[in-house]
Short mmCIF file of N, CA and C in Angstrom, two decimals:
data_model
loop_
_atom_site.label_atom_id
_atom_site.label_comp_id
_atom_site.label_asym_id
_atom_site.label_seq_id
_atom_site.Cartn_x
_atom_site.Cartn_y
_atom_site.Cartn_z
N MET A 3 137.47 116.20 145.61
CA MET A 3 136.17 116.34 144.87
C MET A 3 136.56 116.68 143.21
N SER A 4 135.67 115.79 142.43
CA SER A 4 135.83 116.38 140.92
C SER A 4 134.78 117.55 140.40
N ILE A 5 135.53 118.24 139.52
CA ILE A 5 134.51 119.56 138.92
C ILE A 5 133.23 118.96 138.63
N ALA A 6 132.63 117.47 138.28
CA ALA A 6 131.58 117.56 138.14
C ALA A 6 130.75 117.68 139.26
N HIS A 7 131.17 117.32 140.44
CA HIS A 7 130.26 117.62 141.66
C HIS A 7 130.07 119.05 141.93
N HIS A 8 130.57 119.89 141.15
CA HIS A 8 130.48 121.46 141.14
C HIS A 8 129.68 121.93 140.22
N ARG A 9 129.68 121.36 139.30
CA ARG A 9 129.04 121.70 137.88
C ARG A 9 127.70 121.73 138.13
N ARG A 10 126.97 122.82 137.66
CA ARG A 10 125.64 123.11 137.71
C ARG A 10 125.01 122.11 136.61
N LYS A 11 124.08 121.15 137.18
CA LYS A 11 123.13 120.29 136.40
C LYS A 11 122.46 121.00 135.48
N GLN A 12 122.71 120.29 134.30
CA GLN A 12 121.64 120.82 133.40
C GLN A 12 121.30 119.99 132.32
N PRO A 13 119.93 118.84 132.99
CA PRO A 13 119.68 117.66 132.09
C PRO A 13 119.28 117.79 130.95
N GLU A 14 118.45 118.83 130.58
CA GLU A 14 117.80 118.77 129.43
C GLU A 14 119.09 119.16 128.14
N LEU A 15 119.93 119.76 128.49
CA LEU A 15 121.09 120.24 127.65
C LEU A 15 122.10 118.71 127.48
N VAL A 16 122.01 117.84 128.64
CA VAL A 16 122.98 116.74 128.42
C VAL A 16 122.02 115.81 127.55
N ARG A 17 120.73 115.71 127.74
CA ARG A 17 119.99 114.73 127.03
C ARG A 17 119.99 115.34 125.42
N GLN A 18 119.85 116.47 124.97
CA GLN A 18 119.98 116.78 123.86
C GLN A 18 121.32 116.68 123.20
N GLN A 19 122.44 116.72 124.09
CA GLN A 19 123.97 116.53 123.67
C GLN A 19 123.72 114.85 123.40
N LEU A 20 123.17 114.23 124.08
CA LEU A 20 123.22 112.49 123.85
C LEU A 20 122.59 112.22 122.50
N LEU A 21 121.43 113.05 122.00
CA LEU A 21 120.93 112.72 121.02
C LEU A 21 121.34 113.00 119.75
N GLU A 22 122.06 114.38 119.91
CA GLU A 22 122.81 114.98 118.98
C GLU A 22 124.23 113.86 118.55
N VAL A 23 124.75 113.70 119.57
CA VAL A 23 125.98 112.60 119.58
C VAL A 23 125.47 110.93 118.75
N ALA A 24 124.37 110.64 119.14
CA ALA A 24 123.78 109.46 118.49
C ALA A 24 123.35 109.55 117.08
N ALA A 25 123.14 110.68 116.87
CA ALA A 25 122.82 110.89 115.43
C ALA A 25 123.77 111.08 114.56
N ARG A 26 124.68 111.67 115.47
CA ARG A 26 126.33 111.60 114.33
C ARG A 26 126.76 110.47 114.33
N LEU A 27 127.19 109.61 115.32
CA LEU A 27 127.76 108.34 115.11
C LEU A 27 126.82 107.54 114.19
N SER A 28 125.42 107.52 114.07
CA SER A 28 124.84 106.72 113.14
C SER A 28 125.22 107.03 111.69
N LEU A 29 125.01 108.37 111.54
CA LEU A 29 125.51 108.85 109.94
C LEU A 29 127.04 108.52 109.84
N GLU A 30 127.83 108.45 110.95
CA GLU A 30 129.18 108.23 110.24
C GLU A 30 129.71 106.77 110.44
N GLN A 31 128.74 105.85 111.23
CA GLN A 31 129.03 104.41 111.12
C GLN A 31 128.05 103.60 111.13
N GLY A 32 127.07 103.94 110.80
CA GLY A 32 125.73 103.33 110.50
C GLY A 32 125.36 102.93 112.05
N ALA A 33 124.18 102.12 111.96
CA ALA A 33 123.35 102.03 113.31
C ALA A 33 124.10 101.19 114.09
N ALA A 34 125.07 100.20 113.55
CA ALA A 34 125.50 99.46 114.43
C ALA A 34 126.92 100.12 115.67
N GLY A 35 126.98 101.36 114.92
CA GLY A 35 127.90 102.30 115.89
C GLY A 35 127.38 103.04 117.00
N VAL A 36 125.85 102.96 116.82
CA VAL A 36 125.38 103.68 117.95
C VAL A 36 125.38 102.46 119.21
N THR A 37 126.18 102.46 119.95
CA THR A 37 126.24 101.67 121.15
C THR A 37 126.12 102.62 122.46
N LEU A 38 125.57 102.29 123.28
CA LEU A 38 125.60 103.09 124.76
C LEU A 38 126.98 103.50 125.07
N ASP A 39 127.59 102.49 125.10
CA ASP A 39 129.46 103.11 125.57
C ASP A 39 130.04 104.05 124.31
N ALA A 40 129.91 103.92 122.96
CA ALA A 40 130.23 104.96 122.11
C ALA A 40 129.52 106.23 122.26
N VAL A 41 128.12 106.11 122.56
CA VAL A 41 127.30 107.57 122.76
C VAL A 41 128.03 107.88 123.87
N SER A 42 128.10 107.39 125.17
CA SER A 42 128.45 108.37 126.20
C SER A 42 129.77 108.45 125.98
N HIS A 43 130.72 108.32 125.49
CA HIS A 43 132.39 108.58 125.38
C HIS A 43 132.38 109.42 124.53
N ALA A 44 131.44 109.56 123.19
CA ALA A 44 131.63 110.67 122.18
C ALA A 44 130.96 112.06 122.93
N ALA A 45 130.09 111.72 123.82
CA ALA A 45 129.62 113.07 124.44
C ALA A 45 129.94 113.42 125.77
N GLY A 46 130.96 112.57 126.22
CA GLY A 46 131.86 112.76 127.40
C GLY A 46 130.74 113.09 128.77
N VAL A 47 129.86 112.02 128.32
CA VAL A 47 129.16 111.78 129.83
C VAL A 47 129.50 110.19 130.06
N SER A 48 129.28 110.22 131.40
CA SER A 48 129.23 108.74 131.99
C SER A 48 128.24 107.82 131.52
N LYS A 49 128.74 106.66 131.55
CA LYS A 49 127.63 105.74 131.25
C LYS A 49 126.35 105.79 132.08
N GLY A 50 126.50 105.81 133.37
CA GLY A 50 125.35 106.16 134.14
C GLY A 50 124.52 107.28 133.81
N GLY A 51 125.33 108.35 133.42
CA GLY A 51 124.38 109.63 132.96
C GLY A 51 123.55 109.20 131.93
N LEU A 52 124.13 108.56 130.78
CA LEU A 52 123.63 108.22 129.55
C LEU A 52 122.25 107.47 130.04
N LEU A 53 122.65 106.16 131.10
CA LEU A 53 121.40 105.43 131.22
C LEU A 53 120.16 106.12 131.98
N HIS A 54 120.68 107.23 132.58
CA HIS A 54 119.53 108.08 133.27
C HIS A 54 118.62 108.61 132.74
N HIS A 55 119.17 109.05 131.44
CA HIS A 55 118.06 109.58 130.52
C HIS A 55 117.53 108.76 129.22
N PHE A 56 118.15 107.53 129.01
CA PHE A 56 117.87 106.50 128.04
C PHE A 56 118.74 105.05 128.24
N PRO A 57 117.61 104.22 129.11
CA PRO A 57 118.11 103.06 129.58
C PRO A 57 118.78 102.08 128.78
N ASN A 58 118.35 102.26 127.62
CA ASN A 58 118.73 101.46 126.17
C ASN A 58 118.83 102.12 124.91
N LYS A 59 119.40 101.50 124.08
CA LYS A 59 119.36 102.02 122.46
C LYS A 59 118.00 102.35 122.17
N MET A 60 117.28 101.63 122.18
CA MET A 60 115.75 101.70 121.37
C MET A 60 115.18 102.84 122.18
N ALA A 61 115.48 103.46 123.58
CA ALA A 61 114.96 104.43 124.24
C ALA A 61 115.57 105.54 123.59
N LEU A 62 116.94 105.33 123.38
CA LEU A 62 117.63 106.32 122.63
C LEU A 62 116.77 106.96 121.17
N LEU A 63 116.81 105.93 120.54
CA LEU A 63 116.02 106.21 119.41
C LEU A 63 114.62 106.91 119.35
N ASP A 64 113.81 106.10 120.55
CA ASP A 64 112.58 106.94 120.57
C ASP A 64 112.88 108.44 121.13
N GLY A 65 113.47 108.60 122.01
CA GLY A 65 113.77 110.08 122.33
C GLY A 65 114.22 110.97 120.98
N LEU A 66 115.28 110.32 120.34
CA LEU A 66 115.39 111.19 118.91
C LEU A 66 114.02 111.20 118.08
N PHE A 67 113.18 110.22 117.88
CA PHE A 67 111.84 110.46 117.48
C PHE A 67 111.05 111.51 117.97
N ASP A 68 110.89 111.63 119.25
CA ASP A 68 110.06 112.38 120.07
C ASP A 68 110.31 113.86 119.88
N ASP A 69 111.98 113.84 119.64
CA ASP A 69 112.46 115.07 119.51
C ASP A 69 112.19 115.77 118.06
N LEU A 70 112.15 115.08 117.40
CA LEU A 70 112.40 115.42 115.90
C LEU A 70 110.88 115.68 115.62
N THR A 71 109.80 114.66 115.62
CA THR A 71 108.42 114.94 115.27
C THR A 71 107.84 116.10 116.25
N GLY A 72 108.62 116.42 117.31
CA GLY A 72 107.94 117.62 118.14
C GLY A 72 108.25 118.88 117.48
N LYS A 73 109.40 118.88 117.15
CA LYS A 73 110.00 120.10 116.15
C LYS A 73 109.17 119.96 114.93
N LEU A 74 109.15 118.88 114.15
CA LEU A 74 108.29 119.00 112.93
C LEU A 74 106.55 119.54 113.25
N ASP A 75 106.27 119.17 114.33
CA ASP A 75 104.89 119.25 114.77
C ASP A 75 104.90 121.03 114.88
N ARG A 76 105.76 121.55 115.67
CA ARG A 76 105.74 123.23 115.95
C ARG A 76 106.20 123.89 114.63
N MET A 77 107.10 123.36 113.71
CA MET A 77 106.86 123.76 112.42
C MET A 77 105.91 123.91 111.49
N ILE A 78 105.27 122.78 111.43
CA ILE A 78 103.91 122.82 110.74
C ILE A 78 102.87 123.50 111.38
N ALA A 79 102.80 123.78 112.66
CA ALA A 79 101.65 124.60 113.44
C ALA A 79 102.45 125.85 112.82
N GLU A 80 103.54 126.51 112.90
CA GLU A 80 103.85 127.57 112.64
C GLU A 80 103.57 127.98 110.80
N GLU A 81 103.81 127.11 110.06
CA GLU A 81 103.27 127.44 108.65
C GLU A 81 101.83 127.46 108.68
N MET A 82 101.18 126.52 109.16
CA MET A 82 99.60 126.35 109.07
C MET A 82 99.54 127.89 109.73
N ARG A 83 99.70 128.39 110.63
CA ARG A 83 99.32 130.05 111.48
C ARG A 83 99.19 130.91 110.35
N ASN A 84 100.34 130.65 108.99
CA ASN A 84 100.41 131.65 108.28
C ASN A 84 99.99 131.44 107.01
N ASP A 85 99.17 130.42 106.94
CA ASP A 85 98.44 130.10 105.43
C ASP A 85 96.90 130.46 105.98
N PRO A 86 96.36 131.34 104.99
CA PRO A 86 95.03 131.85 105.13
C PRO A 86 93.94 130.82 104.63
N VAL A 87 94.31 130.00 103.82
CA VAL A 87 93.63 129.04 103.11
C VAL A 87 93.25 127.72 103.39
N ALA A 88 92.21 127.23 103.95
CA ALA A 88 91.63 126.26 104.94
C ALA A 88 92.37 124.86 104.40
N HIS A 89 91.61 124.85 102.84
CA HIS A 89 91.82 123.66 102.39
C HIS A 89 93.34 123.15 101.69
N GLY A 90 93.71 122.05 102.08
CA GLY A 90 95.12 121.69 101.97
C GLY A 90 96.23 122.55 103.02
N ARG A 91 95.71 123.18 103.76
CA ARG A 91 96.99 123.90 104.69
C ARG A 91 97.72 122.87 105.61
N PHE A 92 97.23 121.70 105.92
CA PHE A 92 98.12 121.00 106.52
C PHE A 92 99.15 120.18 105.37
N THR A 93 98.56 120.37 104.44
CA THR A 93 99.38 119.64 103.21
C THR A 93 100.56 120.47 102.92
N ARG A 94 100.36 121.91 102.66
CA ARG A 94 101.11 122.53 102.31
C ARG A 94 102.17 122.86 103.26
N ALA A 95 101.66 122.88 104.72
CA ALA A 95 102.85 123.02 105.63
C ALA A 95 103.82 121.95 105.85
N TYR A 96 103.22 120.67 105.61
CA TYR A 96 104.07 119.67 105.52
C TYR A 96 104.88 119.65 104.39
N LEU A 97 104.54 120.05 103.22
CA LEU A 97 105.43 120.19 102.04
C LEU A 97 106.54 121.24 102.38
N SER A 98 106.27 122.73 103.30
CA SER A 98 107.12 123.32 103.53
C SER A 98 108.28 122.80 103.94
N CYS A 99 107.95 122.02 105.29
CA CYS A 99 108.63 121.53 106.11
C CYS A 99 109.61 120.49 105.53
N VAL A 100 109.13 119.52 104.73
CA VAL A 100 110.00 118.62 103.90
C VAL A 100 111.11 119.13 103.04
N PHE A 101 110.30 120.07 102.40
CA PHE A 101 111.52 120.75 101.22
C PHE A 101 112.51 121.57 102.20
N ALA A 102 112.10 122.05 103.49
CA ALA A 102 113.34 122.51 104.29
C ALA A 102 114.15 121.78 104.79
N LEU A 103 113.81 120.31 104.86
CA LEU A 103 114.69 119.39 105.88
C LEU A 103 116.22 119.41 105.52
N GLN A 104 116.47 119.87 104.21
CA GLN A 104 117.73 119.58 103.51
C GLN A 104 118.66 120.73 103.98
N GLU A 105 118.02 121.73 104.39
CA GLU A 105 119.00 123.05 104.88
C GLU A 105 118.79 123.06 106.40
N ASP A 106 117.78 122.30 106.99
CA ASP A 106 117.57 122.38 108.48
C ASP A 106 118.56 121.80 109.29
N ALA A 107 118.79 122.47 110.71
CA ALA A 107 119.80 122.55 111.57
C ALA A 107 120.03 120.99 111.91
N ASP A 108 118.45 120.31 111.89
CA ASP A 108 118.10 119.12 112.61
C ASP A 108 118.30 118.08 111.29
N ALA A 109 118.68 118.32 109.94
CA ALA A 109 118.83 117.40 108.92
C ALA A 109 119.44 116.01 109.19
N GLN A 110 120.64 116.22 110.08
CA GLN A 110 121.40 115.08 110.38
C GLN A 110 120.48 113.91 111.24
N GLY A 111 119.84 114.50 112.01
CA GLY A 111 118.83 113.81 113.02
C GLY A 111 117.75 113.22 112.28
N TRP A 112 117.30 113.78 111.21
CA TRP A 112 115.97 113.43 110.51
C TRP A 112 116.77 112.05 109.58
N GLN A 113 117.90 112.33 109.12
CA GLN A 113 118.66 111.07 108.26
C GLN A 113 118.56 109.84 109.03
N VAL A 114 119.18 110.18 110.33
CA VAL A 114 119.40 109.01 111.13
C VAL A 114 117.78 108.59 111.54
N LEU A 115 116.88 109.18 111.75
CA LEU A 115 115.34 108.72 112.16
C LEU A 115 114.76 107.81 111.02
N THR A 116 115.31 108.60 109.77
CA THR A 116 114.66 107.73 108.59
C THR A 116 115.20 106.37 108.35
N ILE A 117 116.38 106.21 108.53
CA ILE A 117 117.28 105.09 108.33
C ILE A 117 116.66 104.19 109.47
N ALA A 118 116.65 104.58 110.50
CA ALA A 118 115.93 104.03 112.04
C ALA A 118 114.45 103.51 111.53
N LEU A 119 113.63 104.26 111.00
CA LEU A 119 112.18 103.79 110.83
C LEU A 119 112.33 102.76 109.71
N LEU A 120 113.35 102.46 108.95
CA LEU A 120 113.41 101.51 107.72
C LEU A 120 113.58 99.98 108.61
N SER A 121 114.24 100.13 109.70
CA SER A 121 114.71 98.90 110.38
C SER A 121 114.44 98.72 111.54
N GLU A 122 113.58 99.73 112.18
CA GLU A 122 112.80 99.48 113.58
C GLU A 122 111.28 99.35 113.42
N PRO A 123 110.86 98.19 113.66
CA PRO A 123 109.22 97.99 113.56
C PRO A 123 108.79 99.05 114.62
N GLN A 124 109.06 99.09 115.59
CA GLN A 124 108.43 99.89 116.81
C GLN A 124 108.43 101.57 116.42
N LEU A 125 109.38 101.82 115.77
CA LEU A 125 109.33 103.31 115.53
C LEU A 125 108.45 103.21 114.16
N ARG A 126 108.74 102.34 113.37
CA ARG A 126 107.96 102.54 112.17
C ARG A 126 106.32 102.45 112.41
N ALA A 127 105.77 102.11 113.51
CA ALA A 127 104.53 101.78 114.15
C ALA A 127 104.53 103.42 114.54
N ARG A 128 105.18 103.82 115.35
CA ARG A 128 104.88 104.91 115.78
C ARG A 128 104.88 106.46 114.61
N TRP A 129 105.69 106.01 113.77
CA TRP A 129 105.50 107.30 112.65
C TRP A 129 104.42 106.72 111.76
N ARG A 130 103.73 105.77 111.64
CA ARG A 130 102.74 105.26 111.21
C ARG A 130 101.37 106.10 112.07
N LEU A 131 101.56 106.00 113.59
CA LEU A 131 100.81 106.73 114.24
C LEU A 131 100.57 108.09 114.13
N TRP A 132 101.80 108.49 114.07
CA TRP A 132 101.93 110.02 113.66
C TRP A 132 101.32 110.36 112.51
N VAL A 133 101.26 109.82 111.31
CA VAL A 133 100.91 109.72 110.11
C VAL A 133 99.22 109.73 110.28
N ALA A 134 98.84 108.59 111.19
CA ALA A 134 97.56 108.59 111.04
C ALA A 134 96.64 109.97 112.01
N ASP A 135 97.24 110.21 112.89
CA ASP A 135 96.94 111.20 113.77
C ASP A 135 96.72 112.45 113.10
N HIS A 136 97.55 112.60 112.23
CA HIS A 136 97.46 113.92 111.27
C HIS A 136 96.42 113.84 110.40
N ALA A 137 96.39 112.53 109.81
CA ALA A 137 95.32 112.44 108.71
C ALA A 137 94.03 112.89 109.07
N ASP A 138 93.76 112.31 110.46
CA ASP A 138 92.49 112.11 111.20
C ASP A 138 92.17 113.74 111.54
N ALA A 139 93.13 114.38 112.02
CA ALA A 139 93.00 115.76 112.40
C ALA A 139 92.60 116.71 111.17
N PHE A 140 93.12 116.20 110.26
CA PHE A 140 93.03 117.37 109.14
C PHE A 140 92.06 116.70 107.84
N VAL A 141 91.09 115.63 108.67
CA VAL A 141 90.56 115.05 107.39
C VAL A 141 89.52 115.72 106.46
N GLY A 142 89.01 117.06 106.95
CA GLY A 142 87.94 117.96 106.34
C GLY A 142 88.96 118.59 105.42
N THR A 143 90.21 119.02 105.48
CA THR A 143 90.80 119.91 104.85
C THR A 143 91.74 119.28 104.02
N ASP A 144 92.07 118.33 104.23
CA ASP A 144 93.50 117.63 103.63
C ASP A 144 93.21 116.12 103.06
N SER A 145 92.02 115.80 103.12
CA SER A 145 91.94 114.17 102.81
C SER A 145 91.62 113.97 100.96
N SER A 146 91.84 114.91 100.42
CA SER A 146 91.56 115.05 98.67
C SER A 146 92.54 113.77 98.42
N ALA A 147 92.36 113.17 97.20
CA ALA A 147 93.54 112.54 96.55
C ALA A 147 94.76 113.29 96.29
N ALA A 148 94.43 114.71 95.93
CA ALA A 148 95.69 115.50 95.60
C ALA A 148 96.28 115.93 96.75
N CYS A 149 95.61 116.18 97.91
CA CYS A 149 96.70 116.50 98.87
C CYS A 149 97.54 114.87 99.19
N LEU A 150 96.85 114.21 99.42
CA LEU A 150 97.49 112.79 99.81
C LEU A 150 98.89 112.67 98.30
N LEU A 151 98.43 112.92 97.26
CA LEU A 151 99.65 112.77 96.26
C LEU A 151 100.89 113.72 96.58
N ALA A 152 100.15 114.95 96.85
CA ALA A 152 101.51 116.10 97.00
C ALA A 152 102.04 115.66 98.30
N ARG A 153 101.46 114.85 99.58
CA ARG A 153 102.33 114.47 100.56
C ARG A 153 103.16 113.11 100.32
N PHE A 154 103.03 112.29 99.37
CA PHE A 154 103.50 111.13 98.75
C PHE A 154 104.71 111.57 98.28
N ALA A 155 104.56 112.66 97.19
CA ALA A 155 105.72 113.08 96.47
C ALA A 155 106.56 113.69 97.40
N ALA A 156 106.45 114.13 98.32
CA ALA A 156 107.24 115.01 99.22
C ALA A 156 107.99 114.13 100.24
N ASP A 157 107.43 112.82 100.28
CA ASP A 157 107.97 111.79 101.18
C ASP A 157 109.00 111.11 99.99
N GLY A 158 108.63 111.20 98.96
CA GLY A 158 109.79 110.55 97.80
C GLY A 158 110.83 111.52 97.83
N LEU A 159 110.54 112.85 97.52
CA LEU A 159 111.82 113.56 97.59
C LEU A 159 112.79 113.56 99.16
N TRP A 160 111.87 113.36 100.06
CA TRP A 160 112.58 112.84 101.48
C TRP A 160 113.66 111.98 101.22
N LEU A 161 113.04 111.05 100.70
CA LEU A 161 114.05 109.72 100.62
C LEU A 161 114.99 109.78 99.78
N ALA A 162 114.78 110.21 98.28
CA ALA A 162 115.62 110.54 97.32
C ALA A 162 116.79 111.56 97.84
N ASP A 163 116.25 112.65 98.99
CA ASP A 163 117.80 113.34 99.55
C ASP A 163 118.39 112.44 100.57
N LEU A 164 117.59 111.84 101.14
CA LEU A 164 118.34 110.86 102.38
C LEU A 164 119.27 110.08 101.44
N LEU A 165 119.17 109.43 100.32
CA LEU A 165 119.43 108.39 99.88
C LEU A 165 120.81 109.26 98.88
N LYS A 166 120.54 110.52 98.62
CA LYS A 166 121.52 111.24 97.39
C LYS A 166 121.29 110.50 96.36
N SER A 167 120.06 110.00 95.77
CA SER A 167 120.09 109.41 94.74
C SER A 167 119.63 110.21 93.46
N HIS A 168 119.50 111.43 93.37
CA HIS A 168 119.18 112.31 92.63
C HIS A 168 119.86 113.85 93.02
N ASP A 169 120.17 114.19 91.83
CA ASP A 169 120.97 115.76 91.96
C ASP A 169 119.56 116.67 91.31
N VAL A 170 119.03 117.48 92.16
CA VAL A 170 117.97 117.90 92.04
C VAL A 170 118.34 119.50 92.31
N ASP A 171 118.52 120.28 91.31
CA ASP A 171 119.18 121.86 91.51
C ASP A 171 118.09 122.53 92.08
N PRO A 172 118.37 123.54 92.63
CA PRO A 172 117.45 124.14 93.50
C PRO A 172 116.35 124.97 92.68
N PRO A 173 116.73 125.29 91.25
CA PRO A 173 115.03 125.61 90.26
C PRO A 173 114.39 124.44 90.39
N ALA A 174 114.79 123.24 90.09
CA ALA A 174 114.05 122.19 89.96
C ALA A 174 113.20 121.85 91.08
N ARG A 175 113.68 121.95 92.16
CA ARG A 175 113.15 121.84 93.64
C ARG A 175 112.30 122.84 93.70
N GLN A 176 112.45 124.04 93.33
CA GLN A 176 111.35 124.94 93.63
C GLN A 176 110.40 124.73 92.29
N ALA A 177 110.57 124.59 91.34
CA ALA A 177 109.14 123.86 90.55
C ALA A 177 108.57 123.01 91.03
N MET A 178 109.23 121.92 91.49
CA MET A 178 108.54 120.45 92.01
C MET A 178 107.52 121.23 93.33
N ARG A 179 108.22 121.88 94.17
CA ARG A 179 107.44 122.41 95.39
C ARG A 179 106.16 123.26 94.77
N SER A 180 106.21 124.10 93.93
CA SER A 180 105.23 125.06 93.19
C SER A 180 104.18 123.78 92.67
N HIS A 181 104.31 122.87 92.02
CA HIS A 181 103.44 122.19 91.47
C HIS A 181 102.93 121.47 92.62
N LEU A 182 103.53 121.05 93.55
CA LEU A 182 102.93 120.16 94.78
C LEU A 182 102.12 121.38 95.65
N ILE A 183 102.21 122.38 95.85
CA ILE A 183 101.36 123.19 96.28
C ILE A 183 100.21 123.70 95.61
N ALA A 184 100.36 123.80 94.46
CA ALA A 184 99.23 123.86 93.37
C ALA A 184 98.29 122.64 93.35
N LEU A 185 98.98 121.45 93.66
CA LEU A 185 98.20 120.02 93.78
C LEU A 185 97.38 120.06 95.16
N SER A 186 97.93 120.81 96.14
CA SER A 186 97.39 120.97 97.70
C SER A 186 96.17 121.95 97.65
N LEU A 187 95.99 122.97 96.44
CA LEU A 187 94.50 123.73 96.37
C LEU A 187 93.12 123.04 95.67
N GLN A 188 93.95 121.80 94.97
CA GLN A 188 92.60 121.19 93.93
C GLN A 188 91.30 120.55 95.20
#
């Protein structure tokens, strides 16, 4: 009898490991490198174990989307709890999260997800829904043109960081963040 039969089952840890491996493979080899065989092999999980969690590649990408947007929602909620000013509160929380993405432990996953958003219509639709849901939820406090502009600018920074198209030193990043926060208060 193999050790696998005696090992304590930890399905959530296995699921998370599969997501992390898929993110790493995507960054190292591009989206084409994320095959079910490659992910199961690199994670040390049987293909059956992988298929138990993610029956296909799209399900794996959906799992990554759910995992990351769930973490983003929790980060935004935490930032909002600490902000006493209602007007622009969601926008400032979003800005804080986007500016932190570069140093975040999930930065690799965000890079993969952003690349997948560009190529996968289903994920783009889910992201549009996430954006629309949050816009609707904070329509009274964050629907001004200034708040929208601040979030668009943050999205541009997110893309520039992903593409490594601009070298923005920390003082310049902090100045941009300060300007965008000021914009959210208008």
